[in-house]
């Protein structure tokens, strides 16, 4: 048997979820509460908030898109997006690099444990080993053991590729600049041409002798020698 | 003095149509010179709008005002100097974000800015729409859409300038927020500057200090703030206080993560990105552009080579073939002028030496130089400028950069070499496109090794005479020797003198565009042919007069007793190891004003005639007296030996250095001597005669 909410009931549920997640955001960002403690407090406050107060809270926090656990905050009257990512337990094959996007916030004790280990939304981990009830993860230079039962409550997506020097990308690739170097004359010129962090670059082609390389950046085509291109670090973008 | 006069500086990225707007507004009322102490062109012009006299100064094209190149320093210092009342920023509307990087920097220096949003026709063609009103609101200064090549929007631009001059515009220039960290540092530095009594542009100076801007740091170190254009009323500040500010700036810079220099540019681009996002709208999906399709072939791993070769050969062929007819016309015209002048002088009973020096020396000699130089120059440079105008030339630099890197240079050097095929003088002047000082010097000094059209044409006549049906392979050998010598000399100079200096290559590949004929012809005739021919005639006129005197003094003497006869005997021993005779060396001296006159010079040094005109007699004579080995040795030396005097003059102008000017003489002379020695002695050892 499956229970179904009426339309009005569904709207009310959405509003509560929105209030809950906004309050959690507020408690972490403004009150400095630990992540594992906010669930209960937000749960208490969500029922006492008028829609007007909620919108003021939203504006004050700068219309955040995510709660501190990594769940999306629905827009007013909008659908509740399904939690992003898949469970670390399913995805945790040895050798995979994953980014944590979301923590299940139902059990405070578990949450406290995850946070203490450094497993927060936004952190990247590499799975070293997978045993029936234990995962060994590589996180920020430390090896972290994690019970399979806990891993079930962690959602992950594949981690973006590690930044690579721009010169290493083959023709046709698309990438986003993550780091540029401001030192030398050519690097300064490259910054002015638009090779700044955040900029999207397309590798168009190599010259007939393999070097220099033509890039498209900020709507213009610029040729760089591989040696100079390598001073820019990028993350490759995959086609969506 | 007109009260209603304003000075307007024009700034913008390269390739955005700045010159087109400048030319369209000023027409022929312009003057081209150099920026003081620099070899960068400064064009000025005047136009009128109502009763306003508007004085335009075209600033060098730059991507930034970061003071990383002489162009950027000139543009920045000029805006800082307060001389321009208004700055027109010409912007390429098809790459708005990149162009706004410069606009936002200009707005940090002055609010008296009018933005000319150029290439609006291309924007439409590419399927974009730009909301000009919204852009104006975002930047806080007037924005005028233009299509410079069609003259569209230029009256509105002039009107906007006039409104600025009359103070009728409300300005709220956009200001970039550089983020908490940088802004915090800027505030502290601004406070420091204020406590030193420095006012005006404090925020700008503080930002430059954080960026470790070479010019500003230098000015602070030298204790002379007016050096970095902080206005003439800069207070005198103790150098310790300035050093303290520098130290603080360095500390703040080191404490900033990520790099403050990167962060400042990143924030500026972020701002520009937001503006573009708000004002530009795509109407149609992206299509593959013509540029993309053409480039796939022109820069192809295989096809690029035959294409570049074919175009180079075609340009040279058109030049040589096309120049024949106008050259003979000009020769006829000067012959007629000589005849008329001679008749007139004889009529008034002028003494023989007046008739001789004026007619046979000056008119015939200079006439020959003009007749052989002018037509090929016009054709070659028109063709080359067209290729540049449509955007082909940057592709050649892109294709060949790797090749030139092997000898320590870079892609733009190949353009200098190609220009030098037309004329070494223009080759030397073209070196201005190379920003890197080391690469530029090497390109200047080695460009005389490239066979110019003058040597090529004159040499070709001799090659055909001596090698008949083997002329083609021999010609190709000379071309290869010439290019090889240039590459070798470049490598040697880089190895000997510039081992430490890093080279580099950052170049925009602009989209292919329809040629702007008017501008191409204007640039060819006025800037290149006009300037170069003017100099050439000024050098050739006294030189041809001198040559006539050498060949005809003392009066009535037999050939052996003339000054030429003496020169031939004196120089003879010098040439022996190279298979060259005194006659040849003397003729080579005579060709220093213009290499084209080598055959008439030989006619004079062999005593066959006393004026510099072409004749069949000398060719018959040479065919009988020179062996193929001697001819080959002479040609080798002639192809490489010394730059013409006009090239030397240009080298001096461009380098302002005695050392490098001398080097531009030594390098070809040593190369020519070495190769000719090897050719002649090698030939003798092998028993070739």
mmCIF file with all atom_site columns, C-alpha atoms in Angstrom, chain A residues 208, chain B residues 298 303-313 392 395-397 399-400 418:
data_model
loop_
_atom_site.group_PDB
_atom_site.id
_atom_site.type_symbol
_atom_site.label_atom_id
_atom_site.label_alt_id
_atom_site.label_comp_id
_atom_site.label_asym_id
_atom_site.label_entity_id
_atom_site.label_seq_id
_atom_site.pdbx_PDB_ins_code
_atom_site.Cartn_x
_atom_site.Cartn_y
_atom_site.Cartn_z
_atom_site.occupancy
_atom_site.B_iso_or_equiv
_atom_site.pdbx_formal_charge
_atom_site.auth_seq_id
_atom_site.auth_comp_id
_atom_site.auth_asym_id
_atom_site.auth_atom_id
_atom_site.pdbx_PDB_model_num
ATOM 1  C CA . UNK A 1 208 ? 51.632 21.619 -38.642 1.00 0.00 ? 208 UNK A CA 1
ATOM 2  C CA . UNK B 2 298 ? 45.595 26.458 -44.334 1.00 0.00 ? 298 UNK B CA 1
ATOM 3  C CA . UNK B 2 303 ? 48.307 20.969 -47.027 1.00 0.00 ? 303 UNK B CA 1
ATOM 4  C CA . UNK B 2 304 ? 49.696 24.023 -45.254 1.00 0.00 ? 304 UNK B CA 1
ATOM 5  C CA . UNK B 2 305 ? 53.116 23.521 -46.875 1.00 0.00 ? 305 UNK B CA 1
ATOM 6  C CA . UNK B 2 306 ? 52.169 23.524 -50.552 1.00 0.00 ? 306 UNK B CA 1
ATOM 7  C CA . UNK B 2 307 ? 49.693 26.347 -49.892 1.00 0.00 ? 307 UNK B CA 1
ATOM 8  C CA . UNK B 2 308 ? 52.264 28.617 -48.262 1.00 0.00 ? 308 UNK B CA 1
ATOM 9  C CA . UNK B 2 309 ? 54.854 27.807 -50.912 1.00 0.00 ? 309 UNK B CA 1
ATOM 10 C CA . UNK B 2 310 ? 52.396 28.386 -53.748 1.00 0.00 ? 310 UNK B CA 1
ATOM 11 C CA . UNK B 2 311 ? 51.331 31.743 -52.366 1.00 0.00 ? 311 UNK B CA 1
ATOM 12 C CA . UNK B 2 312 ? 54.910 32.902 -51.856 1.00 0.00 ? 312 UNK B CA 1
ATOM 13 C CA . UNK B 2 313 ? 55.896 31.809 -55.373 1.00 0.00 ? 313 UNK B CA 1
ATOM 14 C CA . UNK B 2 392 ? 46.517 34.950 -43.973 1.00 0.00 ? 392 UNK B CA 1
ATOM 15 C CA . UNK B 2 395 ? 48.578 31.804 -40.073 1.00 0.00 ? 395 UNK B CA 1
ATOM 16 C CA . UNK B 2 396 ? 52.027 31.664 -41.632 1.00 0.00 ? 396 UNK B CA 1
ATOM 17 C CA . UNK B 2 397 ? 53.542 32.812 -38.343 1.00 0.00 ? 397 UNK B CA 1
ATOM 18 C CA . UNK B 2 399 ? 52.593 27.382 -39.016 1.00 0.00 ? 399 UNK B CA 1
ATOM 19 C CA . UNK B 2 400 ? 56.267 28.274 -38.955 1.00 0.00 ? 400 UNK B CA 1
ATOM 20 C CA . UNK B 2 418 ? 58.890 37.285 -46.378 1.00 0.00 ? 418 UNK B CA 1
#
